[in-house]
Amino acid sequence: MIDSLPPLREVIAAHGLSARKSLGQNFLLDLNLTHRIARAAGDLTACDVLEVGPGPGGLTRGLLAAGARHVLAVEKDARCLPALAQIAEACPGRLTILQGDAMEIDPLGHLTPPIKIVANLPYNVGTELLVRWLTPADWPPFWDSLTLMFQREVAERIVASPGSGAYGRLAILAQWRCEARIVLRLPPEAFTPPPRVSSAVVHLRALPAPRYPADAATLSRLVARAFNQRRKMLRASLRGLAPDIGDRLEAVGISPTARAEEIDLARFCALARNLKDGG
Ligand code: SAM
């Protein structure tokens, strides 16, 4: 039984899991908190859950206690494997552990839909994994929802609206195909060791179809460029995308002298269609 497992502090001491900065290791040891994060993912009882970076397994325990049908946990640090194996033993058949780099492992062969992704992500790979999950060529994706811990500043970028300083590539890619909201905010002291910044959990629910049609790769390239030089006028920051970018901007109702942060999702999608289909 999962409740019979030893406290996480004991597990960490027993297996010598001193946190490594290079692996983005800031552990959640308060099981009340990991249960809250698991609950923020919604009903897990009929779902498979992909967890990236389980570490000593605090969130993993929360997911299993919340009734997840099956959890696939992908962890890079081999030191964590004995602690995770102990959890797997307490929940026969419900936890599979894969050791390796989540950026390289294809988890799909181990998962049965419906699938939810829940993770306290390593900060060094979190944004890149999120962008990958948001930008497959086809939609809907293999997952139904993402419940992810980020640095608070990154979480705010995901849910930002046009005109705000946080609005940019992440807001557009997330809100294009998902409903995104912040569901929990955590101070540094919630983690061991405490990171320098606050954190927040974002819940993203995949929409059945994107809000506006666009090609994912084109939109992704477009917003990367537009916000890379966010203070510049779009006709300058997007010059490399098409020689007649000024005309294309006007064709979709964007002033060539506008700046990226003034442009809403609908207009970016219209411009991506114009760039892809030649207008
Ligand atoms: N989920 C645990 C918790 O909440 O206490 C640990 C979270 S800690 C922020 C991030 C975890 O991701 C660490 O266990 C780290 O070893 C692991 N990790 C780092 N890079 C990884 C990668 N590329 N692939 C898989 N796991 C990774």
mmCIF file of C-alpha atoms in Angstrom, residues 17-162:
data_model
loop_
_atom_site.group_PDB
_atom_site.id
_atom_site.type_symbol
_atom_site.label_atom_id
_atom_site.label_comp_id
_atom_site.label_asym_id
_atom_site.label_seq_id
_atom_site.Cartn_x
_atom_site.Cartn_y
_atom_site.Cartn_z
ATOM 1 C CA LEU A 17 19.773 11.603 -3.055
ATOM 2 C CA SER A 18 21.556 14.897 -2.528
ATOM 3 C CA ALA A 19 20.034 17.339 -5.024
ATOM 4 C CA ARG A 20 22.067 18.045 -8.172
ATOM 5 C CA LYS A 21 21.735 21.466 -9.701
ATOM 6 C CA SER A 22 22.765 20.235 -13.141
ATOM 7 C CA LEU A 23 19.627 18.028 -13.201
ATOM 8 C CA GLY A 24 17.327 20.820 -11.985
ATOM 9 C CA GLN A 25 16.668 18.894 -8.785
ATOM 10 C CA ASN A 26 14.387 20.748 -6.373
ATOM 11 C CA PHE A 27 12.283 18.116 -4.664
ATOM 12 C CA LEU A 28 8.762 18.343 -3.261
ATOM 13 C CA LEU A 29 8.723 16.457 0.020
ATOM 14 C CA ASP A 30 5.336 17.559 1.345
ATOM 15 C CA LEU A 31 2.910 14.858 0.282
ATOM 16 C CA ASN A 32 -0.108 17.125 0.916
ATOM 17 C CA LEU A 33 1.278 19.363 -1.792
ATOM 18 C CA THR A 34 2.021 16.568 -4.267
ATOM 19 C CA HIS A 35 -1.523 15.250 -3.722
ATOM 20 C CA ARG A 36 -2.868 18.737 -4.534
ATOM 21 C CA ILE A 37 -0.877 18.846 -7.764
ATOM 22 C CA ALA A 38 -2.135 15.387 -8.714
ATOM 23 C CA ARG A 39 -5.722 16.514 -8.054
ATOM 24 C CA ALA A 40 -5.202 19.591 -10.238
ATOM 25 C CA ALA A 41 -4.788 17.172 -13.159
ATOM 26 C CA GLY A 42 -8.452 16.134 -12.801
ATOM 27 C CA ASP A 43 -9.846 12.614 -12.631
ATOM 28 C CA LEU A 44 -6.975 10.177 -13.245
ATOM 29 C CA THR A 45 -8.783 6.930 -12.535
ATOM 30 C CA ALA A 46 -9.328 6.009 -16.187
ATOM 31 C CA CYS A 47 -6.049 7.519 -17.439
ATOM 32 C CA ASP A 48 -2.437 6.687 -18.052
ATOM 33 C CA VAL A 49 -0.122 9.407 -16.728
ATOM 34 C CA LEU A 50 3.280 10.339 -18.126
ATOM 35 C CA GLU A 51 5.463 11.860 -15.414
ATOM 36 C CA VAL A 52 8.787 13.391 -16.405
ATOM 37 C CA GLY A 53 11.432 13.638 -13.698
ATOM 38 C CA PRO A 54 9.873 11.775 -10.732
ATOM 39 C CA GLY A 55 13.025 12.153 -8.611
ATOM 40 C CA PRO A 56 12.441 10.419 -5.253
ATOM 41 C CA GLY A 57 8.763 10.032 -6.183
ATOM 42 C CA GLY A 58 6.731 12.567 -4.169
ATOM 43 C CA LEU A 59 4.486 13.502 -7.087
ATOM 44 C CA THR A 60 4.478 9.896 -8.290
ATOM 45 C CA ARG A 61 2.964 8.884 -4.953
ATOM 46 C CA GLY A 62 0.374 11.653 -5.307
ATOM 47 C CA LEU A 63 -0.619 10.436 -8.779
ATOM 48 C CA LEU A 64 -0.986 6.841 -7.620
ATOM 49 C CA ALA A 65 -2.909 7.856 -4.496
ATOM 50 C CA ALA A 66 -5.243 9.873 -6.755
ATOM 51 C CA GLY A 67 -6.069 6.589 -8.491
ATOM 52 C CA ALA A 68 -4.115 6.891 -11.766
ATOM 53 C CA ARG A 69 -4.666 3.724 -13.787
ATOM 54 C CA HIS A 70 -0.987 3.577 -14.740
ATOM 55 C CA VAL A 71 1.968 5.956 -14.336
ATOM 56 C CA LEU A 72 4.964 5.959 -16.671
ATOM 57 C CA ALA A 73 7.795 7.808 -14.945
ATOM 58 C CA VAL A 74 10.842 8.879 -16.991
ATOM 59 C CA GLU A 75 13.854 9.765 -14.832
ATOM 60 C CA LYS A 76 17.387 10.593 -15.955
ATOM 61 C CA ASP A 77 19.117 10.158 -12.591
ATOM 62 C CA ALA A 78 19.846 6.469 -11.907
ATOM 63 C CA ARG A 79 20.299 7.256 -8.180
ATOM 64 C CA CYS A 80 16.491 7.668 -7.929
ATOM 65 C CA LEU A 81 15.656 4.209 -9.276
ATOM 66 C CA PRO A 82 15.668 2.248 -5.965
ATOM 67 C CA ALA A 83 13.314 4.776 -4.340
ATOM 68 C CA LEU A 84 10.986 4.559 -7.354
ATOM 69 C CA ALA A 85 11.155 0.748 -7.373
ATOM 70 C CA GLN A 86 9.914 0.764 -3.787
ATOM 71 C CA ILE A 87 6.812 2.707 -4.898
ATOM 72 C CA ALA A 88 6.272 0.324 -7.834
ATOM 73 C CA GLU A 89 6.342 -2.586 -5.416
ATOM 74 C CA ALA A 90 3.685 -0.964 -3.251
ATOM 75 C CA CYS A 91 1.403 -0.511 -6.300
ATOM 76 C CA PRO A 92 1.783 -3.685 -8.357
ATOM 77 C CA GLY A 93 1.338 -3.187 -12.093
ATOM 78 C CA ARG A 94 0.562 0.541 -11.845
ATOM 79 C CA LEU A 95 3.997 2.169 -12.080
ATOM 80 C CA THR A 96 6.505 1.710 -14.900
ATOM 81 C CA ILE A 97 9.883 3.402 -14.567
ATOM 82 C CA LEU A 98 12.055 4.266 -17.535
ATOM 83 C CA GLN A 99 15.543 5.504 -16.917
ATOM 84 C CA GLY A 100 16.778 7.992 -19.487
ATOM 85 C CA ASP A 101 16.503 11.464 -20.950
ATOM 86 C CA ALA A 102 12.906 12.575 -21.554
ATOM 87 C CA MET A 103 14.151 14.605 -24.522
ATOM 88 C CA GLU A 104 15.192 11.399 -26.262
ATOM 89 C CA ILE A 105 12.801 8.712 -25.040
ATOM 90 C CA ASP A 106 9.599 8.073 -26.982
ATOM 91 C CA PRO A 107 7.100 7.146 -24.265
ATOM 92 C CA LEU A 108 4.189 6.268 -26.550
ATOM 93 C CA GLY A 109 4.798 2.525 -26.715
ATOM 94 C CA HIS A 110 4.313 2.368 -22.930
ATOM 95 C CA LEU A 111 1.088 4.364 -22.724
ATOM 96 C CA THR A 112 -2.566 3.669 -23.499
ATOM 97 C CA PRO A 113 -4.980 6.572 -24.135
ATOM 98 C CA PRO A 114 -6.463 8.566 -22.563
ATOM 99 C CA ILE A 115 -3.132 10.052 -21.444
ATOM 100 C CA LYS A 116 -2.393 12.972 -19.119
ATOM 101 C CA ILE A 117 1.042 14.452 -18.574
ATOM 102 C CA VAL A 118 1.852 15.626 -15.046
ATOM 103 C CA ALA A 119 5.304 16.794 -13.989
ATOM 104 C CA ASN A 120 7.401 18.949 -11.739
ATOM 105 C CA LEU A 121 9.686 19.568 -14.669
ATOM 106 C CA PRO A 122 13.413 19.996 -14.530
ATOM 107 C CA TYR A 123 13.762 23.709 -15.302
ATOM 108 C CA ASN A 124 16.534 23.117 -17.803
ATOM 109 C CA VAL A 125 14.310 21.127 -20.185
ATOM 110 C CA GLY A 126 10.796 22.205 -19.177
ATOM 111 C CA THR A 127 10.152 24.867 -21.802
ATOM 112 C CA GLU A 128 11.521 22.782 -24.631
ATOM 113 C CA LEU A 129 9.370 19.775 -23.699
ATOM 114 C CA LEU A 130 6.307 22.014 -23.443
ATOM 115 C CA VAL A 131 6.917 23.478 -26.915
ATOM 116 C CA ARG A 132 7.314 19.961 -28.338
ATOM 117 C CA TRP A 133 4.077 18.791 -26.776
ATOM 118 C CA LEU A 134 2.280 21.872 -28.147
ATOM 119 C CA THR A 135 3.569 21.816 -31.713
ATOM 120 C CA PRO A 136 3.033 18.404 -33.322
ATOM 121 C CA ALA A 137 1.990 18.680 -36.983
ATOM 122 C CA ASP A 138 -1.402 17.071 -36.255
ATOM 123 C CA TRP A 139 -3.959 17.878 -33.583
ATOM 124 C CA PRO A 140 -5.349 16.595 -31.204
ATOM 125 C CA PRO A 141 -2.078 15.345 -29.675
ATOM 126 C CA PHE A 142 -1.422 12.034 -27.877
ATOM 127 C CA TRP A 143 -2.259 13.657 -24.511
ATOM 128 C CA ASP A 144 -5.499 15.163 -23.144
ATOM 129 C CA SER A 145 -3.988 17.569 -20.625
ATOM 130 C CA LEU A 146 -0.693 18.839 -19.223
ATOM 131 C CA THR A 147 -0.336 19.747 -15.547
ATOM 132 C CA LEU A 148 3.137 21.182 -15.193
ATOM 133 C CA MET A 149 5.212 23.018 -12.623
ATOM 134 C CA PHE A 150 7.292 25.905 -13.942
ATOM 135 C CA GLN A 151 9.138 28.892 -12.592
ATOM 136 C CA ARG A 152 6.373 31.406 -11.924
ATOM 137 C CA GLU A 153 7.654 33.731 -14.624
ATOM 138 C CA VAL A 154 7.386 30.971 -17.256
ATOM 139 C CA ALA A 155 3.887 30.042 -16.033
ATOM 140 C CA GLU A 156 2.855 33.675 -16.435
ATOM 141 C CA ARG A 157 4.209 33.711 -19.967
ATOM 142 C CA ILE A 158 2.042 30.691 -20.864
ATOM 143 C CA VAL A 159 -1.216 32.372 -19.782
ATOM 144 C CA ALA A 160 -0.334 35.980 -20.804
ATOM 145 C CA SER A 161 -2.582 38.230 -22.920
ATOM 146 C CA PRO A 162 -1.552 40.577 -25.766
#
